[in-house]
CSV table of C-alpha atoms in Angstrom, one decimal:
chain,number,residue,atom,x,y,z
A,11,ARG,CA,0.1,0.1,0.0
A,12,TRP,CA,2.9,2.8,0.3
A,13,PHE,CA,3.9,1.7,-2.8
A,14,ALA,CA,0.5,2.6,-4.4
A,15,ALA,CA,-0.1,2.7,-8.2
A,16,SER,CA,-2.8,4.7,-10.4
A,17,THR,CA,-5.7,2.7,-11.4
A,18,GLN,CA,-4.5,1.8,-14.9
A,19,TYR,CA,-1.4,0.4,-13.2
A,20,GLU,CA,-3.2,-2.1,-10.1
A,21,PRO,CA,-3.1,-4.9,-11.9
A,22,LEU,CA,0.3,-4.6,-12.1
A,23,ASN,CA,0.7,-5.1,-8.4
A,24,ALA,CA,0.4,-8.6,-8.4
A,25,LEU,CA,2.7,-9.3,-11.3
A,26,ALA,CA,5.2,-7.4,-9.4
A,27,ILE,CA,4.6,-9.3,-6.1
A,28,GLY,CA,4.9,-12.8,-8.1
A,29,LEU,CA,8.5,-11.2,-9.5
A,30,LEU,CA,9.2,-10.5,-5.8
A,31,VAL,CA,8.7,-14.1,-4.6
A,32,LEU,CA,10.1,-15.5,-7.8
A,33,ALA,CA,13.6,-14.1,-7.2
A,34,LEU,CA,13.7,-14.2,-3.1
A,35,GLY,CA,12.8,-18.0,-4.0
A,36,LYS,CA,15.7,-17.9,-6.1
A,37,VAL,CA,17.7,-16.7,-3.9
A,38,THR,CA,17.4,-18.4,-0.8
A,39,HIS,CA,17.0,-21.9,-2.9
A,40,GLY,CA,13.6,-22.2,-1.8
A,41,ASN,CA,11.0,-24.2,-4.0
A,42,LEU,CA,9.3,-22.0,-6.4
A,43,PHE,CA,5.9,-24.0,-6.6
A,44,LEU,CA,5.5,-24.0,-2.6
A,45,ALA,CA,6.4,-20.0,-2.6
A,46,ALA,CA,3.8,-19.0,-5.2
A,47,PHE,CA,1.4,-21.2,-3.4
A,48,ALA,CA,1.9,-19.4,-0.1
A,49,ALA,CA,1.8,-15.4,-1.8
A,50,GLY,CA,-1.3,-16.5,-3.7
A,51,ILE,CA,-2.8,-17.5,-0.5
A,52,THR,CA,-2.0,-14.7,1.3
A,53,VAL,CA,-2.6,-12.1,-1.4
A,54,ALA,CA,-6.2,-13.5,-1.6
A,55,THR,CA,-6.3,-13.3,2.0
A,56,PHE,CA,-4.9,-9.9,2.8
A,57,GLY,CA,-5.1,-8.3,-0.5
A,58,GLU,CA,-8.5,-8.4,-1.6
A,59,ARG,CA,-8.1,-4.9,-3.5
A,60,GLN,CA,-4.6,-6.4,-5.4
A,61,ARG,CA,-6.6,-9.6,-6.4
A,62,ALA,CA,-9.7,-8.3,-7.8
A,63,SER,CA,-8.1,-5.7,-9.6
A,64,PHE,CA,-5.6,-8.6,-11.0
A,65,GLU,CA,-7.7,-11.1,-11.4
A,66,HIS,CA,-9.1,-10.4,-15.6
A,67,PHE,CA,-5.5,-9.4,-16.5
A,68,GLY,CA,-4.1,-12.3,-14.5
A,69,GLU,CA,-6.3,-15.1,-16.9
A,70,LEU,CA,-4.8,-13.4,-19.7
A,71,ILE,CA,-1.3,-13.8,-18.2
A,72,ALA,CA,-2.0,-17.2,-17.5
A,73,GLU,CA,-3.6,-18.2,-21.0
A,74,VAL,CA,-0.6,-16.8,-22.5
A,75,PHE,CA,1.7,-18.3,-20.6
A,76,LYS,CA,-0.2,-21.7,-21.0
A,77,LEU,CA,-0.2,-20.9,-24.9
A,78,ALA,CA,3.6,-20.1,-24.5
A,79,ALA,CA,4.7,-23.6,-23.0
A,80,LEU,CA,2.0,-25.7,-24.9
A,81,LEU,CA,4.1,-24.0,-28.6
A,82,VAL,CA,7.3,-24.9,-27.1
A,83,PHE,CA,5.8,-28.8,-25.6
A,84,GLY,CA,4.4,-29.3,-29.0
A,85,ALA,CA,7.4,-28.0,-31.1
A,86,LEU,CA,9.0,-31.1,-29.1
A,87,ILE,CA,7.0,-33.9,-29.5
A,88,THR,CA,8.7,-35.2,-33.2
A,89,PRO,CA,7.8,-38.6,-34.7
A,90,ALA,CA,10.9,-39.8,-34.0
A,91,LEU,CA,10.5,-39.2,-30.0
A,92,LEU,CA,6.8,-40.6,-30.1
A,93,GLY,CA,8.2,-43.9,-32.0
A,94,SER,CA,11.7,-44.3,-29.4
A,95,VAL,CA,9.8,-44.9,-26.9
A,96,GLY,CA,9.3,-48.5,-27.7
A,97,TRP,CA,6.1,-50.9,-27.4
A,98,GLN,CA,6.4,-50.2,-23.2
A,99,GLY,CA,6.1,-46.5,-23.3
A,100,TRP,CA,2.5,-46.9,-25.1
A,101,VAL,CA,1.6,-49.5,-22.5
A,102,PHE,CA,2.8,-47.3,-19.9
A,103,ALA,CA,0.8,-44.9,-21.2
A,104,VAL,CA,-2.4,-46.5,-21.3
A,105,LEU,CA,-2.4,-48.1,-18.4
A,106,ALA,CA,-1.7,-45.1,-16.6
A,107,LEU,CA,-4.6,-43.2,-18.3
A,108,VAL,CA,-7.6,-46.5,-18.0
A,109,LEU,CA,-6.2,-47.3,-15.1
A,110,ALA,CA,-4.2,-45.7,-12.8
A,111,ARG,CA,-5.4,-42.2,-13.3
A,112,PRO,CA,-9.0,-43.3,-13.0
A,113,LEU,CA,-8.4,-45.3,-9.9
A,114,ALA,CA,-6.8,-42.9,-8.1
A,115,ILE,CA,-9.5,-40.2,-9.0
A,116,TRP,CA,-12.3,-43.2,-7.8
A,117,ILE,CA,-10.8,-43.3,-4.5
A,118,SER,CA,-10.1,-38.9,-4.1
A,119,PHE,CA,-14.1,-39.0,-5.0
A,120,LEU,CA,-15.3,-41.7,-2.1
A,121,GLY,CA,-18.0,-40.1,-0.2
A,122,SER,CA,-18.3,-37.5,-2.2
A,123,GLY,CA,-22.0,-37.9,-2.8
A,124,LEU,CA,-21.4,-38.0,-7.2
A,125,THR,CA,-23.3,-40.6,-8.3
A,126,ILE,CA,-22.2,-43.7,-10.3
A,127,ARG,CA,-22.3,-41.7,-13.8
A,128,GLU,CA,-21.0,-38.6,-12.4
A,129,GLN,CA,-17.6,-40.4,-11.0
A,130,ALA,CA,-17.1,-42.3,-14.1
A,131,ALA,CA,-17.1,-38.9,-16.2
A,132,VAL,CA,-14.2,-37.5,-13.9
A,133,ALA,CA,-12.5,-40.8,-13.5
A,134,TRP,CA,-11.9,-41.1,-17.3
A,135,PHE,CA,-11.4,-36.9,-17.7
A,136,GLY,CA,-9.7,-36.4,-14.9
A,137,PRO,CA,-8.1,-33.3,-13.6
A,138,LYS,CA,-7.0,-30.4,-16.0
A,139,GLY,CA,-3.6,-31.8,-18.4
A,140,PHE,CA,-1.7,-28.7,-18.4
A,141,ALA,CA,-0.1,-29.4,-15.3
A,142,SER,CA,1.7,-32.5,-17.2
A,143,VAL,CA,3.0,-30.0,-19.7
A,144,VAL,CA,4.6,-27.9,-17.5
A,145,TYR,CA,6.3,-31.0,-15.1
A,146,GLY,CA,7.5,-32.6,-18.3
A,147,LEU,CA,9.4,-29.1,-19.8
A,148,LEU,CA,10.6,-28.8,-16.3
A,149,VAL,CA,12.4,-32.6,-16.0
A,150,LEU,CA,13.6,-32.5,-19.8
A,151,SER,CA,15.5,-29.2,-18.3
A,152,SER,CA,16.9,-30.9,-15.3
A,153,ALA,CA,20.0,-32.3,-15.0
A,154,ILE,CA,18.9,-36.0,-13.5
A,155,THR,CA,19.8,-38.8,-15.9
A,156,ALA,CA,16.7,-40.2,-17.0
A,157,ALA,CA,15.5,-36.5,-18.0
A,158,GLN,CA,14.7,-37.4,-21.9
A,159,GLN,CA,13.3,-40.9,-21.0
A,160,VAL,CA,10.9,-39.4,-18.5
A,161,PHE,CA,9.9,-36.5,-21.2
A,162,GLN,CA,9.4,-39.4,-23.4
A,163,LEU,CA,6.7,-41.1,-21.5
A,164,VAL,CA,5.2,-38.0,-20.5
A,165,ALA,CA,4.5,-36.9,-23.9
A,166,VAL,CA,3.6,-40.2,-25.1
A,167,THR,CA,0.9,-39.6,-22.6
A,168,ILE,CA,-0.3,-36.4,-23.3
A,169,VAL,CA,-0.3,-37.4,-26.8
A,170,LEU,CA,-3.1,-40.2,-26.4
A,171,SER,CA,-4.9,-38.2,-23.1
A,172,ILE,CA,-5.9,-35.9,-26.4
A,173,LEU,CA,-6.5,-38.4,-28.9
A,174,LEU,CA,-8.9,-40.2,-26.3
A,175,HIS,CA,-10.9,-37.7,-24.2
A,176,SER,CA,-11.3,-35.7,-27.6
A,177,SER,CA,-13.2,-38.3,-29.8
A,178,THR,CA,-15.1,-38.9,-26.4
A,179,ASP,CA,-15.9,-35.5,-24.4
A,180,ILE,CA,-19.1,-35.5,-26.7
A,181,VAL,CA,-20.2,-38.7,-26.4
A,182,VAL,CA,-19.6,-38.6,-22.2
A,183,ALA,CA,-21.2,-35.0,-22.6
A,184,ARG,CA,-24.5,-36.3,-23.8
A,185,GLY,CA,-24.8,-38.7,-20.7
A,186,PHE,CA,-26.0,-35.9,-19.2
A,187,ASP,CA,-28.0,-33.7,-21.0
A,188,ASP,CA,-32.0,-33.8,-20.3
A,189,GLU,CA,-33.2,-36.8,-21.3
A,190,ARG,CA,-35.1,-36.0,-24.7
A,191,ASP,CA,-31.3,-34.6,-25.8
A,192,VAL,CA,-30.0,-38.4,-24.5
A,193,PRO,CA,-28.9,-40.4,-27.7
A,194,ALA,CA,-31.7,-43.4,-28.5
A,195,TRP,CA,-28.5,-46.0,-27.5
A,196,PHE,CA,-28.1,-44.3,-24.1
A,197,GLY,CA,-29.0,-46.3,-21.1
A,198,GLY,CA,-30.0,-49.2,-23.3
A,199,ILE,CA,-28.5,-51.5,-20.5
A,200,ARG,CA,-30.9,-50.1,-17.7
A,201,ARG,CA,-33.8,-50.2,-19.8
A,202,LEU,CA,-32.9,-53.8,-20.4
A,203,ARG,CA,-33.0,-54.8,-17.0
A,204,ARG,CA,-35.8,-53.3,-16.1
A,205,ARG,CA,-37.4,-55.3,-18.4
A,206,THR,CA,-35.9,-58.4,-17.3
A,207,GLU,CA,-36.8,-57.6,-14.0
A,208,PRO,CA,-40.3,-58.5,-13.8
A,209,GLU,CA,-39.6,-62.0,-15.7
A,210,ARG,CA,-37.6,-63.1,-12.9
A,211,GLU,CA,-39.6,-62.3,-10.5
A,212,ALA,CA,-42.3,-63.6,-12.3
């Protein structure tokens, strides 16, 4: 508040705070993710004016950085990279998408009160996958020995996720439409089960 700016520059306050936290984290060799998380909570709790002024501008900045990261990530994905992982890498990607992630999400949503259909949709699509792009780039730029191999696994998993989830989103979304908009095939098993139940009771 002692370095207040004019109204048109107020959205830059939060950006300046972010740069200050980044500089302090670098100097002290702190965890930058935890530093950003703590700074975000602090600003959101005690800096209501800064949070409100930065909200719209922050969304634009976040989208720009996301697009930049996606551009870099996409430029690194080549046919040679996708082919170099071998069949083991593709098996890993399939298991991560159809087994590991759905199971982890299903466990985390136990007791949430969601219906089976809602839990299935969440388990299939999972959380927003942009973090995987960032983590993959961080691993690639790190000095660990297996950086290239880990990045390749992340890359094939993301590519497979894009193919699978982008081709099933409309089908799954239709399951949550009104009954008049639901495709004829949806709920066929349930209707068949209802027809067979009276026959079993008889």
